[in-house]
Amino acid sequence: MSDTHSQTVPFVRETMIPQAEPPVGNRGVILWMRENLFSGWFNIITTLISLYVIWWALSHTMPWVFRGIWNASSLTECRAIRDATLPEGTSAACWAVLTDRWQQLLFGFYPRELYWRPVLSLVIFLVAIAPVLFPRVPRGALLFTAVSPFVMFWLLWGGTAWFPISIGLGFVLGWAAWRALAPMAGTLVASIVAVALPIVYWLYTAGPLARELEQVIPFRMEYVSSQDFGGFMLSFIIGIAGIILSLPLGILLALGRQSDLFIINKISVGFIEIIRGVPLIVWLFTASLLLNYFLPPGTNFDLMLRVIIMVTLFAAAYIAEVVRGGLAALPKGQYEGADSLGLSYWQSMRLIILPQALKISIPGIVNTFIGLFKDTTLVVFIGLLDPIGLSNAIRASTEWNGIYWELFVFIGLLFFICCFSMSRYSLYLEKKLQRGHN
Amino acid sequence: MKKSVLFGALTTAGLAAGAAQAATLDDVKERGELNCGVVTGLAGFGAPDANGVWEGFDVAVCRAVAAAVLGDPMAVNFVPTTGQTRFTALASGEIDMLARNTTWTFSRDTDLKFDFVGVNYYDGQGFIVPTALGVSSAKDLDGATICIQTGTTTELNLADFFRNNNISYEPVPVETNAEGQQQYLAGACDAYTTDASGLAATRATFENPGDHVILPEIISKEPLGPLVRHGDNEWADIVRWTLNALIAAEEYGVTSANVNELASAPGTNPEVNRLLGTEGELGGMIGLENDWAKNAIAAGGNYGEIFEKNIGENTPIGLARGLNAQWTNGGLIYAPPFR
């Protein structure tokens, strides 16, 4: 049979031809473009229109950006350089305002020779949050994290180191009281004492103690007042302090709102609803204006501290609601399971409920944090010199009056970098915590 | 919880301390620093330079007062205030005085319980229009779109002016002066209105100032001056007479260049002698050293020098003295006698 075949057909391929690539039009970039950009008349039209819009936008802005002038001492000089070097009628950015004033945009009026202090505290902050953010860092580093706020405070404001140390002692005092009293006097008494004792200590003893210690063993560096804080440093301090403080407060409020204890429940609900029902700008005005009337004349309760407290309370109310969403999303079986194991309330929260609830809430929490960080620019309305406030101040100097976009481009870029990294981290966290059963 | 306890404690402490409020002068001396409220940034009137040192026409008043009281023009703690926060900051004692291009009005002086100690700049509201518009008087602006800062007295003045002249306009609300500049340059409005000093400063920043003209009509009175709280008349006297000393110094030809020489020994003009403390005891009458006025003048020069340095015709802002010339030159700037 095979003979017949060999005689009727002149050629038979005996080996497979090697696999060839698809035709040019059906592979790689061209295929991707055909499938994604030019599949059908409607997509072709929208693609072309989008390309045109992108090209139009870039062709109008990019030359302005890249022709920018970096070396000049005033806007007038910028314009003179531009007219001398570029053809008439071309526009060019005057980035020289940034070379001249970048220190102010970043640090406000912080003394120039002390810039290492805020930079070092930022480094300390990044090191300190590492054990919280990344599980691979050894747990012992958490001790450093606990100490770091006091170190950062001292680095930023300076003055005597005994002040943050004596404030920190208050926490140690509360913790010691708890450890000493909890076994013999019961949880309730112990927690009341553990809260009350540090407060009394802070109000009456901490200040004099720090002064005494300072006289015995002087240990201080140059004091920088809050008035000199400004620019991105101010945004960072308000934002980071707000973020760190609002998370635990928000979690407590969320638990309080779910609590069966009448007073705790109503206080939490009232707090959350009142704070959340009023715009942040109103709270900032309250902090800067109204509190002044309540506080004794002459007391200077630092404006920055007041703002940090208000921003923290505001963010805490939002965090509380986000966490409550996470708590509500847990199946009832988790609560009952925890109870059936005989865990106490705090044990069940710490070991079973919160780890799951917080995991669900991560996108919402990070969303709130990003919002909080950007909201710090609202302090411009109460006269704090954040980047926006400084851009006004810079524009008011005779050299740079009339400049506009360059400053805002710079400020926007820095904010974008910060917020974008936060959102990337939240994505990383979500992927890492993905257990597949939710 | 913790915070409310803290606030509660502070409030109680405040009620106790409130009764024993010391005089502002003693506070300032004890602190070694003058807390002075200024703008967050207004060209020529107050802004920090690249080194964070505040300078400007209003800022110079703060420095003069600090020099008079403390002997050091740099001993000032500048508190930037916005239009909304300025009065509370002063009323609550956060600042000792406010030098922030604030218009002296009846209600601010009486109802808000402040004392305006004088006028350091006579301003008024004006209009700027593109030359191409071919308008030569504000009364030709019938039907024009006008950029205007919201929530200011300028907004009310504008409405009054157009109603009085029976012509119509369309307002384009803007929030800040910078935004106003941008909107006007972008053609969002035919005219931009704000204080004439601000218009001059704005025009100076334009690429082609010649393409824009400031109309001759000034439609409101805006006397700007420093102010202090009601109730501490000694402190008000100090600020008032420091300002007057700067004005009188210009009138009598005392400048930052010759003040030390004139103060070293009594000269021929008895008024200058009293002013500079070489004769009489004027300083003691307001609780200061006798060389207070000398220090104030040495800080930044006399009124005319301050004007020329910050907003005068040789600066980019380029304001003429106009109403703010000495009374001897046909202006309104006038200091009562030092006697």
PDB file of C-alpha atoms in Angstrom, chain B residues 77-225:
ATOM      1  CA  ASN B  77       8.318  86.555  66.711  1.00  0.00           C
ATOM      2  CA  PHE B  78       6.293  86.899  63.509  1.00  0.00           C
ATOM      3  CA  VAL B  79       2.955  85.118  63.617  1.00  0.00           C
ATOM      4  CA  PRO B  80       1.505  84.735  60.123  1.00  0.00           C
ATOM      5  CA  THR B  81      -2.242  85.362  60.226  1.00  0.00           C
ATOM      6  CA  THR B  82      -4.934  85.037  57.598  1.00  0.00           C
ATOM      7  CA  GLY B  83      -7.906  87.315  57.056  1.00  0.00           C
ATOM      8  CA  GLN B  84      -9.959  85.014  59.266  1.00  0.00           C
ATOM      9  CA  THR B  85      -7.515  84.377  62.103  1.00  0.00           C
ATOM     10  CA  ARG B  86      -6.001  87.837  62.551  1.00  0.00           C
ATOM     11  CA  PHE B  87      -8.580  89.312  64.933  1.00  0.00           C
ATOM     12  CA  THR B  88      -8.891  86.253  67.144  1.00  0.00           C
ATOM     13  CA  ALA B  89      -5.147  85.970  67.404  1.00  0.00           C
ATOM     14  CA  LEU B  90      -5.015  89.541  68.694  1.00  0.00           C
ATOM     15  CA  ALA B  91      -8.077  89.289  70.933  1.00  0.00           C
ATOM     16  CA  SER B  92      -6.866  86.087  72.576  1.00  0.00           C
ATOM     17  CA  GLY B  93      -3.430  87.465  73.359  1.00  0.00           C
ATOM     18  CA  GLU B  94      -1.557  85.184  71.007  1.00  0.00           C
ATOM     19  CA  ILE B  95      -0.019  88.313  69.483  1.00  0.00           C
ATOM     20  CA  ASP B  96       0.799  91.650  71.092  1.00  0.00           C
ATOM     21  CA  MET B  97       0.037  93.745  68.047  1.00  0.00           C
ATOM     22  CA  LEU B  98      -1.227  93.291  64.525  1.00  0.00           C
ATOM     23  CA  ALA B  99       0.477  94.977  61.580  1.00  0.00           C
ATOM     24  CA  ARG B 100      -1.257  93.354  58.682  1.00  0.00           C
ATOM     25  CA  ASN B 101      -2.691  95.779  56.107  1.00  0.00           C
ATOM     26  CA  THR B 102      -5.907  95.960  58.101  1.00  0.00           C
ATOM     27  CA  THR B 103      -8.444  98.643  57.234  1.00  0.00           C
ATOM     28  CA  TRP B 104      -9.457 100.898  60.103  1.00  0.00           C
ATOM     29  CA  THR B 105     -13.225 100.734  60.276  1.00  0.00           C
ATOM     30  CA  PHE B 106     -15.777 101.765  62.848  1.00  0.00           C
ATOM     31  CA  SER B 107     -16.886  98.286  63.814  1.00  0.00           C
ATOM     32  CA  ARG B 108     -13.370  96.887  64.073  1.00  0.00           C
ATOM     33  CA  ASP B 109     -12.334  99.723  66.333  1.00  0.00           C
ATOM     34  CA  THR B 110     -15.413  99.573  68.566  1.00  0.00           C
ATOM     35  CA  ASP B 111     -17.379  96.352  68.285  1.00  0.00           C
ATOM     36  CA  LEU B 112     -14.395  94.034  67.924  1.00  0.00           C
ATOM     37  CA  LYS B 113     -12.691  95.837  70.819  1.00  0.00           C
ATOM     38  CA  PHE B 114      -9.437  96.871  69.199  1.00  0.00           C
ATOM     39  CA  ASP B 115      -7.540 100.131  69.114  1.00  0.00           C
ATOM     40  CA  PHE B 116      -6.134 101.303  65.815  1.00  0.00           C
ATOM     41  CA  VAL B 117      -3.081 103.295  66.772  1.00  0.00           C
ATOM     42  CA  GLY B 118      -2.728 105.195  63.517  1.00  0.00           C
ATOM     43  CA  VAL B 119      -2.497 104.852  59.776  1.00  0.00           C
ATOM     44  CA  ASN B 120       0.690 103.762  58.084  1.00  0.00           C
ATOM     45  CA  TYR B 121      -0.752 103.522  54.597  1.00  0.00           C
ATOM     46  CA  TYR B 122      -3.716 105.242  52.990  1.00  0.00           C
ATOM     47  CA  ASP B 123      -5.036 102.830  50.414  1.00  0.00           C
ATOM     48  CA  GLY B 124      -8.137 102.693  48.244  1.00  0.00           C
ATOM     49  CA  GLN B 125      -9.767 100.293  45.883  1.00  0.00           C
ATOM     50  CA  GLY B 126      -9.004 100.598  42.186  1.00  0.00           C
ATOM     51  CA  PHE B 127      -9.365  98.767  38.872  1.00  0.00           C
ATOM     52  CA  ILE B 128      -6.887  97.378  36.387  1.00  0.00           C
ATOM     53  CA  VAL B 129      -7.907  96.741  32.775  1.00  0.00           C
ATOM     54  CA  PRO B 130      -6.074  95.745  29.608  1.00  0.00           C
ATOM     55  CA  THR B 131      -5.141  98.783  27.526  1.00  0.00           C
ATOM     56  CA  ALA B 132      -6.683  97.011  24.534  1.00  0.00           C
ATOM     57  CA  LEU B 133     -10.093  97.355  26.153  1.00  0.00           C
ATOM     58  CA  GLY B 134      -9.964 101.081  25.456  1.00  0.00           C
ATOM     59  CA  VAL B 135     -11.475 102.050  28.803  1.00  0.00           C
ATOM     60  CA  SER B 136     -10.328 105.243  30.466  1.00  0.00           C
ATOM     61  CA  SER B 137     -12.710 105.458  33.439  1.00  0.00           C
ATOM     62  CA  ALA B 138     -14.304 102.940  35.770  1.00  0.00           C
ATOM     63  CA  LYS B 139     -17.659 104.380  34.760  1.00  0.00           C
ATOM     64  CA  ASP B 140     -17.131 102.940  31.266  1.00  0.00           C
ATOM     65  CA  LEU B 141     -17.143  99.439  32.703  1.00  0.00           C
ATOM     66  CA  ASP B 142     -20.878  98.915  32.128  1.00  0.00           C
ATOM     67  CA  GLY B 143     -21.567  95.205  31.656  1.00  0.00           C
ATOM     68  CA  ALA B 144     -17.954  94.186  32.274  1.00  0.00           C
ATOM     69  CA  THR B 145     -16.903  90.982  34.024  1.00  0.00           C
ATOM     70  CA  ILE B 146     -14.821  91.832  37.079  1.00  0.00           C
ATOM     71  CA  CYS B 147     -12.560  89.539  39.120  1.00  0.00           C
ATOM     72  CA  ILE B 148     -13.058  90.161  42.820  1.00  0.00           C
ATOM     73  CA  GLN B 149     -11.816  88.508  46.017  1.00  0.00           C
ATOM     74  CA  THR B 150     -14.745  87.066  47.900  1.00  0.00           C
ATOM     75  CA  GLY B 151     -15.535  87.903  51.501  1.00  0.00           C
ATOM     76  CA  THR B 152     -13.630  91.192  51.530  1.00  0.00           C
ATOM     77  CA  THR B 153     -14.710  94.785  51.907  1.00  0.00           C
ATOM     78  CA  THR B 154     -13.690  95.265  48.278  1.00  0.00           C
ATOM     79  CA  GLU B 155     -16.634  93.113  47.220  1.00  0.00           C
ATOM     80  CA  LEU B 156     -19.073  95.373  49.046  1.00  0.00           C
ATOM     81  CA  ASN B 157     -17.384  98.549  47.788  1.00  0.00           C
ATOM     82  CA  LEU B 158     -17.679  97.282  44.227  1.00  0.00           C
ATOM     83  CA  ALA B 159     -21.404  96.654  44.563  1.00  0.00           C
ATOM     84  CA  ASP B 160     -21.895 100.113  46.072  1.00  0.00           C
ATOM     85  CA  PHE B 161     -19.926 101.829  43.331  1.00  0.00           C
ATOM     86  CA  PHE B 162     -21.812 100.199  40.488  1.00  0.00           C
ATOM     87  CA  ARG B 163     -25.159 100.806  42.113  1.00  0.00           C
ATOM     88  CA  ASN B 164     -24.362 104.475  42.703  1.00  0.00           C
ATOM     89  CA  ASN B 165     -23.417 104.927  39.065  1.00  0.00           C
ATOM     90  CA  ASN B 166     -26.359 102.903  37.835  1.00  0.00           C
ATOM     91  CA  ILE B 167     -24.301 100.532  35.716  1.00  0.00           C
ATOM     92  CA  SER B 168     -24.142  96.753  35.713  1.00  0.00           C
ATOM     93  CA  TYR B 169     -21.291  94.277  36.074  1.00  0.00           C
ATOM     94  CA  GLU B 170     -20.753  90.565  36.336  1.00  0.00           C
ATOM     95  CA  PRO B 171     -18.554  89.415  39.244  1.00  0.00           C
ATOM     96  CA  VAL B 172     -16.038  86.572  38.839  1.00  0.00           C
ATOM     97  CA  PRO B 173     -15.248  85.465  42.405  1.00  0.00           C
ATOM     98  CA  VAL B 174     -11.637  84.538  43.200  1.00  0.00           C
ATOM     99  CA  GLU B 175     -10.145  83.418  46.494  1.00  0.00           C
ATOM    100  CA  THR B 176      -6.683  84.978  46.639  1.00  0.00           C
ATOM    101  CA  ASN B 177      -4.728  87.730  44.962  1.00  0.00           C
ATOM    102  CA  ALA B 178      -2.571  85.159  43.162  1.00  0.00           C
ATOM    103  CA  GLU B 179      -5.659  83.514  41.744  1.00  0.00           C
ATOM    104  CA  GLY B 180      -7.010  86.911  40.764  1.00  0.00           C
ATOM    105  CA  GLN B 181      -3.814  87.642  38.817  1.00  0.00           C
ATOM    106  CA  GLN B 182      -4.036  84.336  36.981  1.00  0.00           C
ATOM    107  CA  GLN B 183      -7.728  84.708  36.138  1.00  0.00           C
ATOM    108  CA  TYR B 184      -7.248  88.246  34.911  1.00  0.00           C
ATOM    109  CA  LEU B 185      -4.245  87.319  32.761  1.00  0.00           C
ATOM    110  CA  ALA B 186      -6.107  84.299  31.390  1.00  0.00           C
ATOM    111  CA  GLY B 187      -8.875  86.613  30.249  1.00  0.00           C
ATOM    112  CA  ALA B 188     -11.520  85.262  32.602  1.00  0.00           C
ATOM    113  CA  CYS B 189     -12.520  88.828  33.406  1.00  0.00           C
ATOM    114  CA  ASP B 190     -12.301  92.250  31.746  1.00  0.00           C
ATOM    115  CA  ALA B 191     -11.094  93.986  34.898  1.00  0.00           C
ATOM    116  CA  TYR B 192      -9.565  93.095  38.245  1.00  0.00           C
ATOM    117  CA  THR B 193     -10.259  95.103  41.348  1.00  0.00           C
ATOM    118  CA  THR B 194      -8.455  95.198  44.692  1.00  0.00           C
ATOM    119  CA  ASP B 195      -6.556  97.754  46.754  1.00  0.00           C
ATOM    120  CA  ALA B 196      -4.575 100.124  44.549  1.00  0.00           C
ATOM    121  CA  SER B 197      -1.296  99.132  46.212  1.00  0.00           C
ATOM    122  CA  GLY B 198      -2.073  95.499  45.373  1.00  0.00           C
ATOM    123  CA  LEU B 199      -2.922  96.426  41.780  1.00  0.00           C
ATOM    124  CA  ALA B 200       0.398  98.198  41.370  1.00  0.00           C
ATOM    125  CA  ALA B 201       2.246  95.215  42.783  1.00  0.00           C
ATOM    126  CA  THR B 202       0.278  92.882  40.531  1.00  0.00           C
ATOM    127  CA  ARG B 203       0.883  94.960  37.425  1.00  0.00           C
ATOM    128  CA  ALA B 204       4.599  95.037  38.161  1.00  0.00           C
ATOM    129  CA  THR B 205       4.760  91.245  37.880  1.00  0.00           C
ATOM    130  CA  PHE B 206       3.142  91.097  34.445  1.00  0.00           C
ATOM    131  CA  GLU B 207       5.232  90.209  31.420  1.00  0.00           C
ATOM    132  CA  ASN B 208       4.116  93.375  29.648  1.00  0.00           C
ATOM    133  CA  PRO B 209       2.991  95.895  32.257  1.00  0.00           C
ATOM    134  CA  GLY B 210       2.438  98.447  29.505  1.00  0.00           C
ATOM    135  CA  ASP B 211      -0.496  96.436  28.169  1.00  0.00           C
ATOM    136  CA  HIS B 212      -2.456  97.104  31.344  1.00  0.00           C
ATOM    137  CA  VAL B 213      -3.644 100.332  32.857  1.00  0.00           C
ATOM    138  CA  ILE B 214      -4.845 101.184  36.363  1.00  0.00           C
ATOM    139  CA  LEU B 215      -7.968 103.330  36.103  1.00  0.00           C
ATOM    140  CA  PRO B 216      -7.923 106.713  37.880  1.00  0.00           C
ATOM    141  CA  GLU B 217     -10.998 106.108  40.071  1.00  0.00           C
ATOM    142  CA  ILE B 218     -10.376 105.091  43.649  1.00  0.00           C
ATOM    143  CA  ILE B 219     -13.743 103.902  44.876  1.00  0.00           C
ATOM    144  CA  SER B 220     -13.150 103.434  48.596  1.00  0.00           C
ATOM    145  CA  LYS B 221     -11.135 104.603  51.582  1.00  0.00           C
ATOM    146  CA  GLU B 222      -8.848 101.952  53.036  1.00  0.00           C
ATOM    147  CA  PRO B 223      -6.740 103.455  55.813  1.00  0.00           C
ATOM    148  CA  LEU B 224      -4.386 100.638  56.845  1.00  0.00           C
ATOM    149  CA  GLY B 225      -2.694 100.660  60.189  1.00  0.00           C
TER     150      GLY B 225
END
